[in-house]
PDB file of C-alpha atoms and ligand atoms in Angstrom:
ATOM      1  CA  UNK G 667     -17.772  -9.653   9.906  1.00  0.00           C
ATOM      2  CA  UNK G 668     -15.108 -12.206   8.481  1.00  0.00           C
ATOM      3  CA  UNK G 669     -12.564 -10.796   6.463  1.00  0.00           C
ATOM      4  CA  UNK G 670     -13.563 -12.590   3.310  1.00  0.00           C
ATOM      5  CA  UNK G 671     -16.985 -11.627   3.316  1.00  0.00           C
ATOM      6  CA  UNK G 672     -16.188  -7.826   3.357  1.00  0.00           C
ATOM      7  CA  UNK G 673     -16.305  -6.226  -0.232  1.00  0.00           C
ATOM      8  CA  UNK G 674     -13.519  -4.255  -1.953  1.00  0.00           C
ATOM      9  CA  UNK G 675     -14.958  -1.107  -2.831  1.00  0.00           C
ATOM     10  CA  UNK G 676     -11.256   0.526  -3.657  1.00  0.00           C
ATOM     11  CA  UNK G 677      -9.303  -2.110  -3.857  1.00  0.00           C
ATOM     12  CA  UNK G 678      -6.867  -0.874  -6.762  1.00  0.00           C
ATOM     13  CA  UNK G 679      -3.723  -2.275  -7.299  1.00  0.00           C
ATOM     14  CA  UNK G 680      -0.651   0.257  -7.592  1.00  0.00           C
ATOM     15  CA  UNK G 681      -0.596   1.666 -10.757  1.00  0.00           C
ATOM     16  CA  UNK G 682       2.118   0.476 -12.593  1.00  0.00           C
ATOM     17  CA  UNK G 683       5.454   2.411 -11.707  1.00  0.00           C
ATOM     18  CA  UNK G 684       3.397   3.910  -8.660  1.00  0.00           C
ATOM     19  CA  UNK G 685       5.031   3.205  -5.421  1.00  0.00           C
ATOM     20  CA  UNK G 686       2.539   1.403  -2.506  1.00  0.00           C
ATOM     21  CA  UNK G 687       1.779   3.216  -0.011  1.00  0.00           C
ATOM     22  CA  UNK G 688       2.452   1.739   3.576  1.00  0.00           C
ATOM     23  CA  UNK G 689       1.013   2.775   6.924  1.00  0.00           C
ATOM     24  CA  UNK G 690       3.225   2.708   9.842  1.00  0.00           C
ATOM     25  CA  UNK G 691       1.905   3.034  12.834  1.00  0.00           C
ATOM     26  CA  UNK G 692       4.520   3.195  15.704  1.00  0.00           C
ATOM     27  CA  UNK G 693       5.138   4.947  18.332  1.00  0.00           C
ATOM     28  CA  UNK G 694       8.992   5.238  18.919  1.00  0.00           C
ATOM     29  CA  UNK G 695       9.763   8.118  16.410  1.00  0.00           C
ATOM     30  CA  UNK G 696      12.986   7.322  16.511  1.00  0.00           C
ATOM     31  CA  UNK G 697      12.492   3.798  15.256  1.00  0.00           C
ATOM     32  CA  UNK G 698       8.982   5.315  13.136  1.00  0.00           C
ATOM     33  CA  UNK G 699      12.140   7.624  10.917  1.00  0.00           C
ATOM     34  CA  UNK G 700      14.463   4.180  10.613  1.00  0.00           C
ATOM     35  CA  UNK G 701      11.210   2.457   9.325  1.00  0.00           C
ATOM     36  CA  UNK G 702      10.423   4.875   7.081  1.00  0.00           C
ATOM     37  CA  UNK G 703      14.120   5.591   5.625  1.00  0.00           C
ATOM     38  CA  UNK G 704      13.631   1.897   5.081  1.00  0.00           C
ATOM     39  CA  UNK G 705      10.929   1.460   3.187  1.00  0.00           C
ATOM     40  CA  UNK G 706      11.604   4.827   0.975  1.00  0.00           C
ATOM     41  CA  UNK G 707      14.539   2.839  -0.228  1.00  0.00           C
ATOM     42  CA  UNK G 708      12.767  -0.286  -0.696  1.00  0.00           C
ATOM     43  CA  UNK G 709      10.087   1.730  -3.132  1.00  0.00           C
ATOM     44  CA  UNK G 710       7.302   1.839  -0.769  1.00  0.00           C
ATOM     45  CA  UNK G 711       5.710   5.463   0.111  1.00  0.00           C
ATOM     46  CA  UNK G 712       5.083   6.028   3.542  1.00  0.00           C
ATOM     47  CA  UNK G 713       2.500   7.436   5.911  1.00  0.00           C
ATOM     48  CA  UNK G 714       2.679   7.417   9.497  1.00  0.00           C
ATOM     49  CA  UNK G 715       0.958   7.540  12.755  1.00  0.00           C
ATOM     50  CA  UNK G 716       2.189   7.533  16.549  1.00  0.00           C
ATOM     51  CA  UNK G 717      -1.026   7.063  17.799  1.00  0.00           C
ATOM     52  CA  UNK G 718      -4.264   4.792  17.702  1.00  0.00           C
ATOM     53  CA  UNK G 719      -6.231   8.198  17.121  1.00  0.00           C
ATOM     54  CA  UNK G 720      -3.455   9.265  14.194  1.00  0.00           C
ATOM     55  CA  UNK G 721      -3.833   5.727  12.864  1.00  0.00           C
ATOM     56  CA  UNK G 722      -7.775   6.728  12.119  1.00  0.00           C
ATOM     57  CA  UNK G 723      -6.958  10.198  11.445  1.00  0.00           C
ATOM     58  CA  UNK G 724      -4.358   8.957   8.551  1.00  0.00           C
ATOM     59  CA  UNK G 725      -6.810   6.226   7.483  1.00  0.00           C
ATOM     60  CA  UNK G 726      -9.544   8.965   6.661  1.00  0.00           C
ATOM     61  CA  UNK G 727      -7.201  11.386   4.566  1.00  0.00           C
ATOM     62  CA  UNK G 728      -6.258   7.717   2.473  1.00  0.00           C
ATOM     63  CA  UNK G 729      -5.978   4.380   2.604  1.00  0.00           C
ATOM     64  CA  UNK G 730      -2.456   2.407   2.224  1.00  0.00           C
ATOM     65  CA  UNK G 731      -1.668  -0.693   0.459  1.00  0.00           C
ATOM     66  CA  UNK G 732      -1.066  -2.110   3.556  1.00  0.00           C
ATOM     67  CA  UNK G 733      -0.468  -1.282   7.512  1.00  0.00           C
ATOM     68  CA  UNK G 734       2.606  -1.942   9.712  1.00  0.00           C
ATOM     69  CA  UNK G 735       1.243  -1.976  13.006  1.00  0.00           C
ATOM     70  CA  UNK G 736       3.285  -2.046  16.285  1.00  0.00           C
ATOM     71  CA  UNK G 737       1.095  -3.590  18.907  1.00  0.00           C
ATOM     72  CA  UNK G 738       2.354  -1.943  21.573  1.00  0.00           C
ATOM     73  CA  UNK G 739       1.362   1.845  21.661  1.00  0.00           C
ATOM     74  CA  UNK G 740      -0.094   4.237  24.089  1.00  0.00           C
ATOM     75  CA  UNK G 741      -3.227   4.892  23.800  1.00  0.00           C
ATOM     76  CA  UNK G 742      -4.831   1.993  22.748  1.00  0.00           C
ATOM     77  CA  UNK G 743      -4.177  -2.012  23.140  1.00  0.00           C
ATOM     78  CA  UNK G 744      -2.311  -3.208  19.984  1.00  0.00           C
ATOM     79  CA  UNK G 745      -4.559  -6.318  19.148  1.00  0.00           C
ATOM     80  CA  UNK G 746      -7.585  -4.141  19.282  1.00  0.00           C
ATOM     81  CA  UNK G 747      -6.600  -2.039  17.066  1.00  0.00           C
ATOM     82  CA  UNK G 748      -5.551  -4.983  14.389  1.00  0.00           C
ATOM     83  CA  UNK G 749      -9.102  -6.261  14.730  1.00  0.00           C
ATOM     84  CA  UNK G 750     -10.242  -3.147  13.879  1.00  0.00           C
ATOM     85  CA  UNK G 751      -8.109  -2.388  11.300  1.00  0.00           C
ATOM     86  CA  UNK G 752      -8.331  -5.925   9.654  1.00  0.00           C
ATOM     87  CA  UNK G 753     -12.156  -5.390   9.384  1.00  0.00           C
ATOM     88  CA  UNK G 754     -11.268  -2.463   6.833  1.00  0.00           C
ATOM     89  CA  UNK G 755     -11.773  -3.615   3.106  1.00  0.00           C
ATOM     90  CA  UNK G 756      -8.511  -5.119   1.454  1.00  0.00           C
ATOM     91  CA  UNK G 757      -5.971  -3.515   3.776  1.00  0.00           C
ATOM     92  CA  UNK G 758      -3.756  -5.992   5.138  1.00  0.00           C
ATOM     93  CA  UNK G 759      -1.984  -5.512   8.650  1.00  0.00           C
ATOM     94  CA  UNK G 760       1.292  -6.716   9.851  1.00  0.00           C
ATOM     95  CA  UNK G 761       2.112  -6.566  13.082  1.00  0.00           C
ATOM     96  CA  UNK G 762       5.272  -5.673  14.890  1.00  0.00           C
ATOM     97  CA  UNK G 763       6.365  -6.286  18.448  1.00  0.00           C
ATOM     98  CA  UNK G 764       9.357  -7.945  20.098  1.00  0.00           C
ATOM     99  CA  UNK G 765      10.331 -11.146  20.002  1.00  0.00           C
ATOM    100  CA  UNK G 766       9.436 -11.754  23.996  1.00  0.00           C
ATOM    101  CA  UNK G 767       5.659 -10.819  23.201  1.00  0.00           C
ATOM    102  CA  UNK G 768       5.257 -13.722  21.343  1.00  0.00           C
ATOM    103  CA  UNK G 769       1.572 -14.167  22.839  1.00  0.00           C
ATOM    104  CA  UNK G 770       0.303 -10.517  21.617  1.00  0.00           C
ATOM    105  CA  UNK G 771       1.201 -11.579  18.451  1.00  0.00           C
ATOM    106  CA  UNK G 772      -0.459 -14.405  18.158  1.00  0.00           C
ATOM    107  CA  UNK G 773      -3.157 -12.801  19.364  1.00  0.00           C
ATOM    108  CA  UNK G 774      -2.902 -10.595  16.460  1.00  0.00           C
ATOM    109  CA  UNK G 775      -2.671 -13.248  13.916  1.00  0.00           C
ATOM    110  CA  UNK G 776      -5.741 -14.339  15.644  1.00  0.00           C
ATOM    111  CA  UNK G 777      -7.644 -11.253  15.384  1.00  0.00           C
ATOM    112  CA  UNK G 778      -6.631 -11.115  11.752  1.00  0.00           C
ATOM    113  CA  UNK G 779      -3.582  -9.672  10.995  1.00  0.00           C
ATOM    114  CA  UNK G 780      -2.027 -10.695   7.863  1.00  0.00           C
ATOM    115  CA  UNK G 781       1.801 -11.225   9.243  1.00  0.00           C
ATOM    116  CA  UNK G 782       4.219 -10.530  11.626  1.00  0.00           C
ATOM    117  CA  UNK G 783       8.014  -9.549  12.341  1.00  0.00           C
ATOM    118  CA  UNK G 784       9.487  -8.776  15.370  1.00  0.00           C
ATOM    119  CA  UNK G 785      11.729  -6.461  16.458  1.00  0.00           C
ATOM    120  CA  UNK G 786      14.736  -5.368  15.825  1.00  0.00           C
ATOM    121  CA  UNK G 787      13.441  -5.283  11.941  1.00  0.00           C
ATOM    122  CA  UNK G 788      15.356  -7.222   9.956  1.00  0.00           C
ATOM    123  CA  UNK G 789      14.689  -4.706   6.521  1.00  0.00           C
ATOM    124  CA  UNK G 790      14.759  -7.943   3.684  1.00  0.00           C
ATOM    125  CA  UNK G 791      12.258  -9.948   5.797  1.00  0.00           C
ATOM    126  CA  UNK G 792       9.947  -7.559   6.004  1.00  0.00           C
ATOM    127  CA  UNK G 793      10.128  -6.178   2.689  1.00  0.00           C
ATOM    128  CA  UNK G 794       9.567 -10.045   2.200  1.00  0.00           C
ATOM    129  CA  UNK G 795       6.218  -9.970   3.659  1.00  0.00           C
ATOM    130  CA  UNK G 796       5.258  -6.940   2.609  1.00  0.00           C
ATOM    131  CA  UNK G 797       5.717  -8.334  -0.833  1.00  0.00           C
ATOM    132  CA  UNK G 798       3.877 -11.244   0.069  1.00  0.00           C
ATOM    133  CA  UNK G 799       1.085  -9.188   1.290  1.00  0.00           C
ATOM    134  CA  UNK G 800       0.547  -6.947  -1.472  1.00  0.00           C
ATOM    135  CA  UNK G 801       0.098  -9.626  -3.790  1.00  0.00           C
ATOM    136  CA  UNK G 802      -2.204 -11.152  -1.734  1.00  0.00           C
ATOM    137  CA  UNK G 803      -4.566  -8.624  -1.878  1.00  0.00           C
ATOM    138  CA  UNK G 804      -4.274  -7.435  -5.433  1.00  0.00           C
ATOM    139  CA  UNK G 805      -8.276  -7.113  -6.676  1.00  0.00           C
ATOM    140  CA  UNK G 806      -7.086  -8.829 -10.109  1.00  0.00           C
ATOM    141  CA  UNK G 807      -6.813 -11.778  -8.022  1.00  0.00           C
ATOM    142  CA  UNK G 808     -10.399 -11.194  -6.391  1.00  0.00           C
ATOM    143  CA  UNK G 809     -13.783 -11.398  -7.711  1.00  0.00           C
ATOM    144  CA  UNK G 810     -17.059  -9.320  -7.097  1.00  0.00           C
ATOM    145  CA  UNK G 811     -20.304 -10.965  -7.802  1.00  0.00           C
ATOM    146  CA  UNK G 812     -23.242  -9.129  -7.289  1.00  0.00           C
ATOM    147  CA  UNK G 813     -25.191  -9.828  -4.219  1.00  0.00           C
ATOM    148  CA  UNK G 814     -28.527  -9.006  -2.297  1.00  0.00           C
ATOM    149  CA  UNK G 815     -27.716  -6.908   0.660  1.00  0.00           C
ATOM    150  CA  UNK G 816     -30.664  -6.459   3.465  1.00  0.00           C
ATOM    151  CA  UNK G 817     -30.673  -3.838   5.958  1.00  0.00           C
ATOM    152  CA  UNK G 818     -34.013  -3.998   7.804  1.00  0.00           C
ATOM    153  CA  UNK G 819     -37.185  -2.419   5.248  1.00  0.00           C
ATOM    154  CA  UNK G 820     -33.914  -2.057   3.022  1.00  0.00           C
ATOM    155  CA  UNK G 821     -32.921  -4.201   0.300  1.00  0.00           C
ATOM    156  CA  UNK G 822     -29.913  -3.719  -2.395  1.00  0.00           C
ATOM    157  CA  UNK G 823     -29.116  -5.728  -5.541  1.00  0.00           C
ATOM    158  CA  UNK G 824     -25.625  -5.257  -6.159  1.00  0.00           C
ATOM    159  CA  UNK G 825     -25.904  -7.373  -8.906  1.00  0.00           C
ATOM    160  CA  UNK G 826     -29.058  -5.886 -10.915  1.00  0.00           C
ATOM    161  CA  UNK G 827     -28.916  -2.734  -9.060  1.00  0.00           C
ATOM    162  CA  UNK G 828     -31.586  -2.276  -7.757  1.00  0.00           C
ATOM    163  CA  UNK G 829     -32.711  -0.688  -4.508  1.00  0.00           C
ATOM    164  CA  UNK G 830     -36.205  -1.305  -2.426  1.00  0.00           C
ATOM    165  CA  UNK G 831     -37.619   0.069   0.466  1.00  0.00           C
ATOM    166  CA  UNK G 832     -40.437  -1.564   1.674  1.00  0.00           C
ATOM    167  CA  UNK G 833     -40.913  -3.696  -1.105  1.00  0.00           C
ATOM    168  CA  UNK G 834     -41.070  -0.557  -3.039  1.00  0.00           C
ATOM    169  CA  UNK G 835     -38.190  -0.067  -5.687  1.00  0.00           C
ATOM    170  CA  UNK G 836     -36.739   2.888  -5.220  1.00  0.00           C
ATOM    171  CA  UNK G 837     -34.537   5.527  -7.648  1.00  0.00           C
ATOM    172  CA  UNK G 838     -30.899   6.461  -6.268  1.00  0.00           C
ATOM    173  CA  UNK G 839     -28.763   8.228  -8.132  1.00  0.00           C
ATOM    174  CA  UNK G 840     -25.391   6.478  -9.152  1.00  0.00           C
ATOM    175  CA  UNK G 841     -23.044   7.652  -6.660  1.00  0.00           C
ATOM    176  CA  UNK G 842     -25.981   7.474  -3.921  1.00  0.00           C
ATOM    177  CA  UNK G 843     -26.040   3.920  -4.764  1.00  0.00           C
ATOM    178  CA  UNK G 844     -22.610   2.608  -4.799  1.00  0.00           C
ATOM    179  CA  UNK G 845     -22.324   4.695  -1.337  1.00  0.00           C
ATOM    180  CA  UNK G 846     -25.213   3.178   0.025  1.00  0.00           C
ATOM    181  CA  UNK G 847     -23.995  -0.137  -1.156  1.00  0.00           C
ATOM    182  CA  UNK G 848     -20.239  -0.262   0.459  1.00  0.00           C
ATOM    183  CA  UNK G 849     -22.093   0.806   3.700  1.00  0.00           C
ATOM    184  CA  UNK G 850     -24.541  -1.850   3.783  1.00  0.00           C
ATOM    185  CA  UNK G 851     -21.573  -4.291   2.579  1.00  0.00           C
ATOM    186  CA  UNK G 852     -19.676  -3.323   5.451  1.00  0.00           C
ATOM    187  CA  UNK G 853     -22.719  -2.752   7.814  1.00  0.00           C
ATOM    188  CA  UNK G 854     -21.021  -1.571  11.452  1.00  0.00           C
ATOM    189  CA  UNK G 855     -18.254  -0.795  10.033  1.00  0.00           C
ATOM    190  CA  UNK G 856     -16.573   2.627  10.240  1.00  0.00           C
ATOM    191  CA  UNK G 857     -15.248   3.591   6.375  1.00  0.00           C
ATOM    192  CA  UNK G 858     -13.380   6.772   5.870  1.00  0.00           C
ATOM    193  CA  UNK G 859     -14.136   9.176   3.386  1.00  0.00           C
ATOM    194  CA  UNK G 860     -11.473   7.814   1.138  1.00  0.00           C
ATOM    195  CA  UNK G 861     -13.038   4.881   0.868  1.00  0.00           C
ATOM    196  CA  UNK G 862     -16.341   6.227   0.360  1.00  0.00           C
ATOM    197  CA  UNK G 863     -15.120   8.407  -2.277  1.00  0.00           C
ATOM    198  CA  UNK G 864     -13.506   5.508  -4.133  1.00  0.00           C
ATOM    199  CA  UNK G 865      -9.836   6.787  -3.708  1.00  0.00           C
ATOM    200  CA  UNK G 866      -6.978   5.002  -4.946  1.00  0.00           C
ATOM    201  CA  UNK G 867      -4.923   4.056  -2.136  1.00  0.00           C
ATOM    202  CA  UNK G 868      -2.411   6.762  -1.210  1.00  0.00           C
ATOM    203  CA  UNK G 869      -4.156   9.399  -2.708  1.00  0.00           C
ATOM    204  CA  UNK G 870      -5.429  11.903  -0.457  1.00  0.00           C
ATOM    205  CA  UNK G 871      -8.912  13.144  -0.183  1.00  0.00           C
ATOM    206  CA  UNK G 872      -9.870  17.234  -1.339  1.00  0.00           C
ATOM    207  CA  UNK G 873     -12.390  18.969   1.174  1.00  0.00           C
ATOM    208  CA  UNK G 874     -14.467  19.318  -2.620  1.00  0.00           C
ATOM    209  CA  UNK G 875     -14.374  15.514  -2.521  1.00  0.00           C
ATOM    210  CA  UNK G 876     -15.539  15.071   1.227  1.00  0.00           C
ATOM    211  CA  UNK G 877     -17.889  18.091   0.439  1.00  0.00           C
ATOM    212  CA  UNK G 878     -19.344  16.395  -2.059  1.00  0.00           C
ATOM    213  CA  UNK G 879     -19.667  13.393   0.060  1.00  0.00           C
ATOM    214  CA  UNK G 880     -21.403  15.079   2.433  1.00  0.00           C
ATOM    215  CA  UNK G 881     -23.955  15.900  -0.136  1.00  0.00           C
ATOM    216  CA  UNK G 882     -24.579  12.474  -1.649  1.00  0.00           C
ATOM    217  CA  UNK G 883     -24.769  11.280   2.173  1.00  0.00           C
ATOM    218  CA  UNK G 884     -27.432  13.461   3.150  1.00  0.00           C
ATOM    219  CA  UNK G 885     -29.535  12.315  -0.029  1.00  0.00           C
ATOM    220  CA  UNK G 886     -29.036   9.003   0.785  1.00  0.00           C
ATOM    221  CA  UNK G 887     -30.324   9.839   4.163  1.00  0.00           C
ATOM    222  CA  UNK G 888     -33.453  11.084   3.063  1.00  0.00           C
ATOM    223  CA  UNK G 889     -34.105   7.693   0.668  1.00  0.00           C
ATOM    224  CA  UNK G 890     -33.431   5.739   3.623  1.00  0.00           C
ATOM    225  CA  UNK G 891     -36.080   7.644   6.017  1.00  0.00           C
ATOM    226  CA  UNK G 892     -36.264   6.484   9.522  1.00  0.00           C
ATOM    227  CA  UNK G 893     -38.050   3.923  11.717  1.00  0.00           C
ATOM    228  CA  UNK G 894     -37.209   1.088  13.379  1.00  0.00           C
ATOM    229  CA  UNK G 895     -36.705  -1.297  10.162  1.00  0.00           C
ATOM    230  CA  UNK G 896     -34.363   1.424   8.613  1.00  0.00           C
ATOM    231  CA  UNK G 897     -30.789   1.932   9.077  1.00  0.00           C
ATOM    232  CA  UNK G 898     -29.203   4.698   9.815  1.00  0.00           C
ATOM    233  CA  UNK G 899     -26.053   6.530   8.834  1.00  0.00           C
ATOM    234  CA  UNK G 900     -24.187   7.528  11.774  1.00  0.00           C
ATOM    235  CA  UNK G 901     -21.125  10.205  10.957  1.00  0.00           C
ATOM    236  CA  UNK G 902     -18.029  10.066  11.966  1.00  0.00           C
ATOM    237  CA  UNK G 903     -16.367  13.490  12.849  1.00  0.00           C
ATOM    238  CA  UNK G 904     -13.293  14.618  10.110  1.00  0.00           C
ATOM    239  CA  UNK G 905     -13.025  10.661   9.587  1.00  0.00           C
ATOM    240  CA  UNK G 906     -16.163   8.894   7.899  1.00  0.00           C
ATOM    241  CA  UNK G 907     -19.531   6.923   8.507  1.00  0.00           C
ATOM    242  CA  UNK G 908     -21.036   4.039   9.226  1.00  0.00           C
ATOM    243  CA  UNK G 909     -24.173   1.955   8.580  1.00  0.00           C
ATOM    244  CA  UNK G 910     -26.130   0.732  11.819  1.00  0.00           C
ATOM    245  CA  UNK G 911     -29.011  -1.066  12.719  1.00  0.00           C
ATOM    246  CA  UNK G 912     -31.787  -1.437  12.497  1.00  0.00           C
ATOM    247  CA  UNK G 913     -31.889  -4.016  15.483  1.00  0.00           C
ATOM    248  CA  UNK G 914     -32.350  -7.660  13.917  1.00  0.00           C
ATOM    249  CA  UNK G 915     -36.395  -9.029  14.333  1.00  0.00           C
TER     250      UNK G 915
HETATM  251 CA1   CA O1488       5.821   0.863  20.732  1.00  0.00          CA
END
């Protein structure tokens, strides 16, 4: 799915005063604690992972302003992981990696990311671009027009609101709807509960909040019914879900 077509179900700028909340994801703790001292002292809150697995773990309890990702980590190959996390609504990704890997990170800039640096940081540039990014992706820049979405039997009118199955219309309750909707929008896509529950990035998500989730998921299960021209919504342990299928034809 292109990055532009993607909706922006939380995009919310910081409030004002609020610091933005950055993701780094790094695995060098000792350069993870530099980054962070860093950006605490450039304004910026910050959340961090070591690990491609912490990365989603840390993406599920809230979503940042915007991701510093080092692309070369452990457990997972570091452009990967930018095309996966680029495909997440309004969150961009910089990448990091030395200077010598010049390749990887063009790769990355390929796959989506929004920027680079390289290592060693130098701490004005990338404030720089983190700058740069956030204003990029501030939603008073954007614009959401409604839109028919089609999943199979399944069809959603953003724009009158309005939900059929099988040419029937159908009655979901509000927050069954605008669930139903950012999955469909983002069809394939794995969005963490934050998301779902419309957080403001940074904040974190309450077990009521994902409990409640759980609830408005399993209602919107039932609406959706199965069969082959239905989707389906797939869970995603302590993390999310995701919309899939049904197979195209
Ligand atoms: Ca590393």
């Amino acid at each position: 799915v292109p990055f532009d077509h993607l909706a922006a179900p939380v995009l919310h700028a910081p409030a004002r005063g609020a610091r933005p909340v950055v993701l780094c994801v790094e695995d060098d703790e000792t350069q993870l604690a530099h980054l962070g001292e860093h950006l605490d002292a450039a304004g910026y809150d910050v959340t961090t992972a070591t690990s491609a697995k912490a990365t989603y773990l840390a993406l599920a309890e809230a979503v940042p302003h915007a991701i510093l990702l080092d692309l070369g980590l452990p457990d997972v190959d570091g452009v990967d992981l930018c095309r996966r996390l680029v495909a997440w609504p309004g969150c961009p990704v910089i990448v990091v990696s030395a200077e010598r890997f010049e390749e990887r990170m063009i790769a990355a800039l390929d796959a989506g990311a929004r920027d680079y640096v390289t290592k060693p940081y130098s701490a004005p540039l990338l404030e720089a671009r983190l700058r740069a990014a956030l204003r990029d992706t501030d939603p008073a820049r954007r614009a959401i027009v409604g839109e028919v979405l089609v999943a199979g039997d399944v069809v959603l009118d953003s724009g009158a609101h309005e939900l059929a199955i099988d040419d029937e219309p159908v009655h979901l309750h509000a927050r069954g709807f605008a669930v139903l909707e950012m999955l469909m929008r983002n069809a394939g896509q794995l969005l963490p509960y934050a998301v779902l529950v419309g957080k403001r990035r940074g904040e974190p998500v309450t077990e009521a909040e994902t409990q409640a989730l759980r609830i408005v998921i399993s209602r919107v299960r039932k609406v959706l019914g199965t069969g082959p021209r239905r989707p389906q919504i797939v869970t995603e342990a302590r993390i999310g879900y995701r919309l899939v299928g049904p197979e195209p034809g």
